[in-house]
Structure formats: C-alpha cells, structure tokens
Coordinates of C-alpha atoms and ligand atoms in Angstrom, one line a residue:
M707 CA -0.1 0.0 -0.3
V708 CA 1.3 3.5 -1.0
S709 CA 1.3 6.0 1.8
A710 CA -0.1 9.6 1.4
P711 CA 2.1 11.8 0.1
A712 CA 4.1 13.5 2.7
Q713 CA 2.9 16.8 2.1
D714 CA -0.9 16.4 1.6
T715 CA -2.0 19.8 0.0
R716 CA -5.4 18.8 -1.2
F717 CA -8.6 20.9 -0.2
R718 CA -11.1 18.8 1.5
L719 CA -14.6 19.6 3.2
G720 CA -15.2 19.1 6.6
E721 CA -18.7 17.0 7.5
E722 CA -20.5 20.0 8.7
Q723 CA -19.4 22.1 5.9
A724 CA -20.1 18.9 3.5
R725 CA -23.8 18.8 5.0
A726 CA -24.6 22.2 4.9
L727 CA -23.5 22.7 1.5
A728 CA -25.3 19.5 0.3
E729 CA -28.5 21.1 1.9
Q730 CA -28.1 24.6 0.4
Y731 CA -27.4 23.6 -3.2
G732 CA -28.1 20.0 -3.5
T733 CA -25.8 17.4 -5.3
P734 CA -23.6 16.9 -7.4
L735 CA -21.7 20.2 -6.2
Y736 CA -18.5 21.6 -7.2
V737 CA -17.2 23.2 -4.2
L738 CA -14.0 25.5 -4.4
D739 CA -11.9 27.1 -1.6
E740 CA -11.2 30.6 -2.2
T741 CA -8.2 30.7 0.4
H742 CA -6.8 27.6 -0.7
L743 CA -6.8 28.8 -4.5
R744 CA -5.2 32.1 -3.7
T745 CA -2.6 30.6 -1.6
R746 CA -1.6 28.2 -4.4
I747 CA -1.6 31.1 -6.7
R748 CA 0.7 33.2 -4.4
R749 CA 3.0 30.0 -3.7
Y750 CA 3.1 29.6 -7.3
R751 CA 4.1 33.1 -8.0
E752 CA 6.5 33.6 -5.3
A753 CA 8.2 30.6 -6.3
F754 CA 8.6 31.9 -9.7
Q755 CA 9.5 35.3 -8.9
A756 CA 12.2 33.9 -6.5
C757 CA 14.1 32.5 -9.3
Y758 CA 13.6 35.0 -12.1
P759 CA 13.5 38.8 -12.2
D760 CA 10.6 39.2 -14.6
V761 CA 7.8 36.7 -14.6
D762 CA 4.5 36.5 -16.2
L763 CA 2.3 33.9 -14.5
A764 CA -0.9 33.3 -16.8
F765 CA -3.8 31.1 -15.4
A766 CA -4.8 28.5 -18.2
S767 CA -8.4 29.2 -18.1
K768 CA -9.2 26.3 -19.9
A769 CA -8.8 24.6 -16.2
N770 CA -11.6 26.4 -15.0
S771 CA -13.3 29.5 -16.5
T772 CA -15.9 29.9 -13.7
L773 CA -16.1 33.7 -13.5
A774 CA -15.1 33.8 -9.8
V775 CA -11.9 31.8 -10.5
L776 CA -10.7 34.0 -13.2
A777 CA -11.5 37.3 -11.2
I778 CA -9.4 35.6 -8.4
A779 CA -6.7 34.6 -10.8
A780 CA -6.5 38.2 -12.0
A781 CA -6.6 39.8 -8.4
E782 CA -3.9 37.5 -7.6
G783 CA -1.8 39.0 -10.6
C784 CA -2.3 36.6 -13.2
S785 CA -2.6 37.1 -16.5
I786 CA -5.3 34.8 -18.3
D787 CA -4.6 32.1 -20.9
V788 CA -7.6 32.0 -23.0
A789 CA -8.0 29.1 -25.8
S790 CA -11.2 30.3 -27.6
E791 CA -13.1 33.4 -28.0
G792 CA -15.6 32.0 -25.4
E793 CA -13.0 32.0 -22.8
L794 CA -12.0 35.7 -23.7
R795 CA -15.4 36.6 -23.4
A796 CA -15.4 34.8 -19.8
A797 CA -12.2 36.3 -19.0
L798 CA -13.5 40.0 -20.1
A799 CA -16.9 39.4 -18.1
A800 CA -14.7 38.6 -15.1
G801 CA -13.4 42.0 -15.3
V802 CA -10.0 41.0 -16.9
P803 CA -8.6 43.8 -18.9
A804 CA -8.1 42.2 -22.6
G805 CA -4.6 43.2 -22.3
R806 CA -3.7 40.7 -19.8
C807 CA -5.3 37.9 -21.8
H808 CA -3.2 35.5 -24.5
L809 CA -5.2 33.8 -26.8
H810 CA -4.2 30.2 -28.0
G811 CA -5.9 28.1 -30.5
N812 CA -4.4 25.4 -33.1
N813 CA -7.3 26.5 -35.5
K814 CA -8.5 29.9 -34.5
Q815 CA -11.4 31.1 -36.4
L816 CA -10.9 34.6 -38.5
E817 CA -13.9 35.7 -36.4
E818 CA -12.3 34.7 -33.0
I819 CA -8.8 36.7 -34.1
E820 CA -10.9 39.7 -35.3
F821 CA -12.9 40.0 -32.0
A822 CA -9.7 39.5 -30.1
L823 CA -7.8 42.2 -31.8
D824 CA -10.8 44.7 -31.4
Q825 CA -10.9 43.8 -27.7
G826 CA -7.0 44.7 -27.6
V827 CA -5.9 41.3 -26.3
G828 CA -2.5 41.2 -24.8
K829 CA -0.9 38.5 -26.8
I830 CA -1.9 35.9 -29.6
V831 CA 0.0 32.7 -29.6
V832 CA 0.3 31.9 -33.3
D833 CA 0.0 28.2 -34.3
H834 CA 0.2 27.9 -38.2
F835 CA 1.3 29.3 -41.1
G836 CA -2.2 30.1 -42.5
E837 CA -2.8 32.2 -39.3
I838 CA 0.6 34.1 -40.0
E839 CA -1.0 35.1 -43.4
A840 CA -4.5 36.0 -41.6
L841 CA -2.5 38.2 -39.4
G842 CA -0.6 39.8 -42.0
E843 CA -4.2 40.7 -43.8
F844 CA -5.4 42.2 -40.7
H845 CA -2.4 44.0 -40.3
R846 CA -2.6 45.8 -43.4
E847 CA -6.2 46.2 -43.2
R848 CA -6.0 47.9 -39.9
G849 CA -2.6 49.4 -40.0
G850 CA -1.1 47.2 -37.4
L851 CA -2.4 45.0 -34.9
G852 CA -3.0 47.8 -32.0
V853 CA -1.6 46.5 -28.8
T854 CA -1.7 43.0 -29.6
Q855 CA 2.0 41.4 -29.5
L856 CA 2.7 37.8 -31.2
V857 CA 4.2 34.6 -29.7
L858 CA 5.2 31.8 -31.6
R859 CA 3.9 28.6 -30.6
L860 CA 7.0 26.2 -31.0
A861 CA 6.7 22.2 -30.6
P862 CA 10.2 21.3 -29.2
G863 CA 10.0 17.8 -29.9
V864 CA 9.6 16.5 -26.3
D865 CA 8.0 13.3 -25.3
P866 CA 6.6 13.7 -21.9
V867 CA 6.2 10.7 -19.3
T868 CA 2.0 11.4 -19.4
H869 CA -1.1 10.3 -21.0
E870 CA -0.9 10.5 -24.8
K871 CA -3.9 12.6 -25.1
I872 CA -2.5 15.5 -22.8
S873 CA 1.1 15.6 -24.3
T874 CA 1.3 18.4 -26.8
G875 CA 5.2 19.4 -27.3
Q876 CA 6.1 16.1 -29.3
A877 CA 7.2 16.3 -32.8
D878 CA 4.2 14.6 -33.9
T879 CA 1.4 17.3 -32.8
K880 CA -1.4 19.3 -34.0
F881 CA 0.1 22.4 -32.1
G882 CA 2.5 24.8 -33.1
F883 CA 5.7 24.9 -35.4
N884 CA 8.2 22.1 -35.4
I885 CA 11.5 23.3 -34.4
A886 CA 13.4 20.3 -35.8
D887 CA 12.2 20.4 -39.2
G888 CA 12.8 24.4 -39.6
S889 CA 9.0 25.2 -39.6
G890 CA 9.6 27.4 -36.2
E891 CA 12.5 29.2 -38.2
R892 CA 10.6 29.7 -41.0
A893 CA 7.5 31.0 -39.2
A894 CA 9.4 33.3 -37.1
L895 CA 11.2 34.6 -40.2
R896 CA 7.7 35.3 -42.2
L897 CA 6.3 36.9 -39.1
L898 CA 9.3 39.2 -39.2
E899 CA 8.9 39.6 -43.1
L900 CA 5.3 40.8 -42.9
G901 CA 6.3 43.5 -40.2
L902 CA 4.1 41.9 -37.6
P903 CA 4.9 42.3 -33.9
L904 CA 6.7 38.9 -32.8
V905 CA 7.8 39.4 -29.2
G906 CA 8.7 35.6 -28.5
F907 CA 8.2 31.9 -28.4
H908 CA 6.1 29.7 -26.4
C909 CA 5.9 26.0 -26.1
H910 CA 3.6 23.4 -23.8
V911 CA 5.0 20.1 -23.6
G912 CA 2.3 18.3 -21.5
S913 CA 0.0 18.0 -18.7
Q914 CA 0.1 16.5 -15.1
L915 CA 3.8 16.2 -15.3
L916 CA 5.1 14.3 -12.6
D917 CA 8.4 14.0 -14.1
P918 CA 9.6 17.7 -14.9
E919 CA 12.6 16.5 -17.3
A920 CA 10.2 17.1 -19.9
Q921 CA 9.6 20.6 -19.0
R922 CA 12.9 21.1 -18.2
S923 CA 14.3 20.1 -21.6
G924 CA 11.0 22.0 -23.4
G925 CA 12.4 25.4 -21.8
E926 CA 16.1 24.9 -22.7
L927 CA 15.1 23.9 -26.4
I928 CA 12.7 27.3 -26.9
A929 CA 15.7 29.2 -24.9
R930 CA 18.3 27.8 -27.4
F931 CA 15.7 28.6 -30.4
A932 CA 15.7 32.2 -29.1
L933 CA 19.4 32.3 -29.2
R934 CA 19.5 31.2 -32.7
M935 CA 17.2 33.6 -33.7
K936 CA 19.2 36.1 -32.5
S937 CA 22.5 35.1 -33.3
E938 CA 21.5 34.0 -37.1
H939 CA 18.7 36.6 -37.5
G940 CA 19.2 39.3 -35.2
F941 CA 15.9 38.6 -33.5
E942 CA 16.0 39.4 -29.8
A943 CA 13.0 37.7 -28.0
R944 CA 11.5 39.9 -25.3
Y945 CA 9.1 37.0 -24.1
L946 CA 9.6 33.1 -23.6
N947 CA 6.9 31.2 -22.3
V948 CA 7.3 27.7 -21.3
G949 CA 3.5 26.5 -20.9
G950 CA 2.0 25.0 -17.7
G951 CA 1.8 21.2 -16.7
L952 CA 3.0 20.6 -13.7
G953 CA 0.9 17.5 -11.9
V954 CA -0.7 17.6 -9.0
I955 CA -2.0 15.0 -6.3
Y956 CA -5.0 13.1 -7.5
T957 CA -4.4 10.1 -5.6
D958 CA -1.9 8.9 -2.7
Q959 CA 0.4 7.6 -5.8
D960 CA 0.7 10.8 -7.3
R961 CA 4.1 12.9 -6.0
P962 CA 4.3 16.2 -7.8
M963 CA 7.5 18.0 -7.6
P964 CA 7.3 21.2 -5.0
V965 CA 6.3 24.3 -7.0
E966 CA 9.7 25.9 -5.7
E967 CA 11.8 22.9 -6.9
Y968 CA 10.0 22.8 -10.3
C969 CA 10.4 26.7 -11.1
R970 CA 14.0 26.7 -10.1
L971 CA 14.4 23.5 -12.7
V972 CA 12.7 25.3 -15.2
V973 CA 14.2 28.7 -14.9
K974 CA 17.8 27.3 -14.6
A975 CA 17.0 25.5 -17.9
V976 CA 16.3 28.5 -19.8
T977 CA 19.0 30.9 -18.1
R978 CA 21.5 28.5 -18.7
A979 CA 20.8 28.3 -22.4
L980 CA 20.4 32.1 -22.3
E981 CA 23.8 32.7 -20.7
G982 CA 26.2 35.5 -22.3
S983 CA 23.6 35.9 -25.1
G984 CA 22.5 39.3 -23.9
L985 CA 18.6 38.1 -23.9
H986 CA 16.7 38.6 -21.0
P987 CA 13.1 37.9 -21.9
I988 CA 9.9 38.0 -19.6
L989 CA 9.7 34.5 -18.6
G990 CA 6.0 33.1 -18.6
Q991 CA 4.1 30.2 -17.4
E992 CA 0.7 29.1 -17.7
P993 CA -0.4 26.5 -15.2
G994 CA -3.9 25.5 -15.1
R995 CA -4.3 22.3 -13.0
A996 CA -1.6 23.1 -10.7
L997 CA -3.3 26.4 -9.6
V998 CA -6.8 25.2 -9.3
A999 CA -7.1 21.5 -9.1
E1000 CA -6.4 20.9 -5.6
S1001 CA -8.5 23.6 -4.3
G1002 CA -11.9 21.8 -5.5
V1003 CA -14.1 18.9 -4.6
T1004 CA -17.1 17.5 -6.0
L1005 CA -19.9 16.8 -3.5
Y1006 CA -22.0 13.9 -4.4
R1007 CA -24.6 11.6 -2.9
V1008 CA -24.2 7.8 -2.9
G1009 CA -27.5 6.2 -4.5
V1010 CA -26.4 2.5 -5.0
V1011 CA -24.4 0.1 -3.5
K1012 CA -24.2 -2.9 -5.5
T1013 CA -21.9 -6.2 -5.4
V1014 CA -22.0 -8.5 -8.5
P1015 CA -20.1 -11.5 -9.7
A1016 CA -17.0 -10.3 -11.7
K1017 CA -14.8 -12.2 -13.8
E1018 CA -11.1 -12.9 -12.4
V1019 CA -11.7 -10.8 -9.3
G1020 CA -15.2 -12.8 -7.8
T1021 CA -17.2 -9.9 -7.1
R1022 CA -17.2 -6.5 -7.7
T1023 CA -18.6 -3.3 -5.8
Y1024 CA -20.4 -0.5 -7.5
V1025 CA -20.6 2.5 -5.7
A1026 CA -23.0 4.7 -7.6
V1027 CA -23.0 8.6 -7.2
D1028 CA -25.6 11.1 -8.6
G1029 CA -23.3 12.4 -11.1
G1030 CA -20.5 11.2 -13.3
L1031 CA -19.2 11.4 -16.7
S1032 CA -21.1 14.4 -17.4
D1033 CA -19.4 16.3 -14.7
N1034 CA -16.1 14.8 -14.9
P1035 CA -15.1 13.2 -18.2
R1036 CA -11.7 12.7 -17.5
P1037 CA -11.7 9.5 -16.4
A1038 CA -13.5 8.2 -19.5
I1039 CA -10.9 10.3 -21.6
Y1040 CA -7.7 9.8 -20.3
G1041 CA -8.6 7.1 -17.7
S1042 CA -7.8 9.6 -14.7
R1043 CA -8.2 8.3 -11.2
Y1044 CA -9.2 10.0 -8.2
A1045 CA -9.5 9.9 -4.3
I1046 CA -13.1 9.9 -2.9
E1047 CA -13.7 10.2 0.8
R1048 CA -17.0 9.8 2.8
V1049 CA -17.7 12.9 4.2
S1050 CA -20.9 12.0 6.4
S1051 CA -20.6 9.3 8.7
P1052 CA -24.2 7.6 9.0
A1053 CA -25.3 6.8 12.6
T1054 CA -24.9 3.6 11.6
A1055 CA -21.3 3.4 10.8
T1056 CA -19.6 0.4 12.3
T1057 CA -16.3 0.1 10.8
K1058 CA -13.3 2.0 9.8
D1059 CA -12.1 -0.7 7.4
E1060 CA -11.6 0.2 3.8
V1061 CA -12.6 -1.8 0.3
L1062 CA -12.1 -1.4 -3.1
V1063 CA -14.9 -0.7 -4.9
T1064 CA -15.5 0.7 -8.4
V1065 CA -17.2 4.2 -8.1
C1066 CA -19.8 4.9 -11.1
G1067 CA -21.9 7.4 -12.1
K1068 CA -25.7 7.5 -13.2
H1069 CA -25.2 7.5 -17.1
C1070 CA -26.4 5.0 -19.6
E1071 CA -22.9 3.6 -20.3
T1072 CA -20.8 1.9 -18.0
D1073 CA -19.4 5.0 -16.6
R1074 CA -17.0 3.3 -14.2
L1075 CA -15.4 6.4 -13.0
F1076 CA -12.4 4.8 -10.9
E1077 CA -11.3 2.3 -8.5
A1078 CA -11.3 3.5 -5.1
S1079 CA -10.7 2.7 -1.2
V1080 CA -13.9 3.5 0.6
P1081 CA -15.3 2.5 4.2
A1082 CA -16.8 -1.3 4.0
D1083 CA -20.1 0.3 5.3
I1084 CA -20.7 2.9 2.8
A1085 CA -24.2 2.9 2.1
P1086 CA -27.1 4.8 -0.1
G1087 CA -27.4 8.5 1.4
D1088 CA -23.8 8.8 2.3
L1089 CA -22.3 12.2 1.0
V1090 CA -19.0 11.6 -0.5
Q1091 CA -16.4 14.1 -1.9
V1092 CA -14.1 13.5 -4.8
L1093 CA -11.0 15.3 -4.5
T1094 CA -9.0 17.3 -6.7
T1095 CA -11.7 18.2 -9.2
G1096 CA -11.2 22.1 -9.2
A1097 CA -9.5 21.6 -12.7
Y1098 CA -11.1 20.6 -16.0
G1099 CA -14.5 19.2 -14.4
S1100 CA -16.8 22.3 -14.5
S1101 CA -15.1 23.4 -17.6
M1102 CA -15.6 20.0 -19.3
A1103 CA -19.1 19.1 -18.1
S1104 CA -21.7 18.6 -20.4
T1105 CA -25.5 17.8 -20.0
Y1106 CA -25.2 14.3 -21.4
N1107 CA -28.5 12.5 -20.9
R1108 CA -29.9 15.9 -20.3
Y1109 CA -28.4 15.8 -16.8
P1110 CA -28.2 19.8 -15.5
R1111 CA -24.5 20.9 -15.1
P1112 CA -23.9 20.9 -11.4
A1113 CA -23.7 24.4 -9.7
T1114 CA -20.4 25.6 -8.1
A1115 CA -20.2 27.1 -4.4
L1116 CA -17.2 28.9 -3.3
V1117 CA -16.4 28.6 0.2
R1118 CA -15.2 32.3 1.2
P1119 CA -12.3 33.4 3.7
D1120 CA -15.2 33.9 6.2
G1121 CA -16.3 30.3 6.0
S1122 CA -19.6 31.7 4.2
F1123 CA -20.7 29.9 0.7
S1124 CA -21.2 31.9 -2.2
L1125 CA -23.1 30.3 -5.2
V1126 CA -20.8 31.3 -8.2
Q1127 CA -22.4 29.2 -11.0
R1128 CA -26.0 27.6 -10.4
R1129 CA -27.0 24.3 -11.8
D1130 CA -28.6 24.4 -15.3
T1131 CA -32.3 24.9 -15.2
W1132 CA -34.5 22.4 -17.0
D1133 CA -36.2 25.2 -18.9
E1134 CA -32.6 26.3 -20.4
M1135 CA -31.6 22.5 -21.4
I1136 CA -34.5 22.8 -24.0
A1137 CA -34.2 26.6 -24.6
R1138 CA -32.0 26.4 -27.9
E1139 CA -34.5 23.7 -29.8
S1140 CA -37.9 23.9 -31.5
V1141 CA -40.1 21.2 -33.3
P1142 CA -41.0 21.9 -36.8
E1143 CA -44.6 22.7 -36.7
D1144 CA -45.6 19.5 -38.9
L1145 CA -44.0 17.2 -36.3
Ligands
PLP1884 C1 -1.3 25.5 -24.4 C2 -1.5 25.2 -23.2 N1 -1.1 25.9 -21.9 C3 -1.2 25.6 -20.5 C4 -2.4 24.4 -20.2 C5 -2.5 24.0 -18.8 O1 -2.1 22.9 -18.7 P1 -2.3 22.2 -17.1 O2 -3.8 22.4 -16.7 O3 -2.0 21.0 -16.8 O4 -1.1 23.1 -16.2 C6 -2.7 23.4 -21.4 C7 -3.3 22.2 -21.3 O5 -3.9 21.8 -21.8 C8 -2.4 24.0 -22.7 O6 -2.4 23.3 -23.9

C-alpha cells in the first residue's frame, strides 16, 4: 500500500461544511475553496519570482473558467490564458482587461482573431502558417495590430511521460511549429518579413507532468531557439513562455515536485541556455491544474451500492454517485483516477475498514469512474467528496443524458458560501430547440 504524499496539499471539506453545502445547493456540487486557491496561486507566483526577475504567471483558464475563479486569478496578479473566443469573453466578463489575456488555439477562426484584436488582447499565440498570413492581412487592413503582440508556439520535440492525450510538445503534434524540421524558424522569419509584432516564443510540452524532465528540456529547447534567432537573424526575443503542466495530487500515488523546485529547474534550464546571449526575456508559465485542481472537490450523494459477480476478481462492488461522466469526463477520456472520501458518517457506521470499490455514475453507459478505497459500510445516502476536481471538472462538463450541469459553490475566507455558478435549469436545457410545426 502506498502511503499518502508527505505533504498532502489537497483541499477537502469537513463534515459540517459538506452537509450544509449539500442541503443548501443539492448534489452533485462543485465546491472551491477561495483561500486554498489564493494560497496556491501566491505560492506559485512567489516561487517563480524567487528565481527570475521578470515573470508572467498566466492562469490557463481551460482548467476552470468560472468567472469567480478568473476574477481571483486576476486579482492574484495572473494574466489569463484563453483558448477560444468563449474563454476570452469569460475573462472579459470577469473584469480581466483584454491586455492581460493571451489567446491560444491551433485552429482559430478569423472571427475569433478579429474579436480578440478588437478587444485589444495582449498576446496571440500563433500556431500555423495560415494564421500568420491571416494576421498579415489584418495588419495591412488595420494599419497594425494595435496593442496585440505575437508569440510563436513551438513544438520542441519532447515526449513527456504522461497520458498521450495531454502530451502536446512532441514533434508529431497538431500544435505549433516544429523546431527540428525548420518550420519554427521559417514561421518566425515570415512574421518578421510581414512586419508583425513578434515578441517571443512559447511551448507547452504536456500536462500532469510528474517527471519534470520534459518541461526542463522544453524550456531549454525554446531558449536555444531564441538564441539562434538572435545570432542568425538578429531577432531579440523579449518573451518566452514555457507553458503549464506541473502535476497535482489526484491519488496518494501522485507525488508532484514542489513548485519551488519545479520553478528553479525550469528557470535554470532557460537561463543556462541564454547565458551570455544578452537576451533577458520576460519568462512566462501558464499552469492550469497546478493552480486550481487541488482547491476543488465534487460533492456527491451515494445512491446505490451493489455487489455483482465479476470475472477474475470474483465480485465487484459498484458505488453509484448522483453524477458521473457529465460532470467529470476525465476518467472516460484519460483513464484518470481520483480519491474519494466519505464526508458524512451515518449513525449506523460501524467500521473503519476500507474496501476497494468501483465508483460509477448514473449515465447510460458503464461509466466506471475509477477504483477507490472507501469505508466498508458505505451506504446509499452517504455524502462523498471526490478530491482534486477544481480543474477540468466544470469546464469539461456536459448535459449528456439531459442532466443539468452542477452548480459551483465558493467557500469564502470567512467560511461563508457563495453560489458562483448555478445549476442548469430544466428550461434552459431545451431553450435552444424547437420542433417543426408539422411534426
Ligand atoms: C497551451 C497550454 N497551456 C497550458 C495548459 C494547462 O495545462 P495544465 O492544466 O496541465 O497546467 C494547457 C493544457 O492543455 C495547454 O494546452
């Protein structure tokens, strides 16, 4: 058995809080702790600033674009990484100035680019040659891109040790420009030829990185690229962003590197490569999950506990919660595992023994969420919390099976609760639809 990580940094609800939240807002319910989130962001920022003088910590809003989260991230000094017009609109609605947003996307629509330029987005991270030509066109038509700066997304050719669906920096990727085959250099030269405001380079090698070697070498490779662009073409990068990706504790088996160590490692990789070059770029990172995942839990109520015959293992116990695939698709997409804890001990609880069960949801397919240890007397009616769901939960939720997406409650620093995202209503589930009159 693996013991819990030495420093278990995950937020979890106490029994009283959990009961009160369930009573007030129902389940399933996403719960975020404001103090935990602010502390995580501050710790990351301080760690980054401690090893480099000029940093840009961006929050990758794909992880959680609830307006309250965006407002907190911005108040804690983050810029906001947005991956679509929708995420940019959410940041603006949360009061984040457009100039503090970076727009990503491997297939941005012209309308998205136009909207971002109209708003005065701070940076556009350029992903392919067609986008360069489109930006050139906007530049000609508008007499410049206004305040917007351009950053070139590079694929450094690094294979991280993580799930293939969250690996993004290898050579065989849909994202960015390959360094090794010369595309990155050609793209940079084309931007400069068109007179576009290129300021630097970006890479994101992957997510949930528990072995930071990939991130280290990604940082080193884009720094070396910047160096070459200076020595061979006289282009001086003023901005380098090494992406996000630091892992978090989903289960007791996960042991992410402390953020202080991680920042030191990444910064060292970049500064070593730039030594003596005269380049002193602003250094950016854009973590998502490392800032918000551990600050959130999902509160569910157990509906069914069922033990059935199972091949090889003899029997399997299913514990069905009142949510599942629609509020957390990560187990289905990535095979992600989570920790689940019972938060309400019924008066009938008789044992502290744990059993391994299959936690499942209430959707039509066999949505086995993950295997986990739970108290042996877990029973219908128990409240449970799934930890580390502050990232890629609400932002990936769907209304599959016409289940309303859960609400999000924010636990404020004074212990009170704020409903920052309400549950979908039945009316809005069908509001987009109509039935032709002859049907
Ligand atoms: C370009 C980019 N930046 C940042 C992130 C955030 O990753 P994470 O939440 O693992 O930090 C992602 C994740 O997909 C990404 O693609």
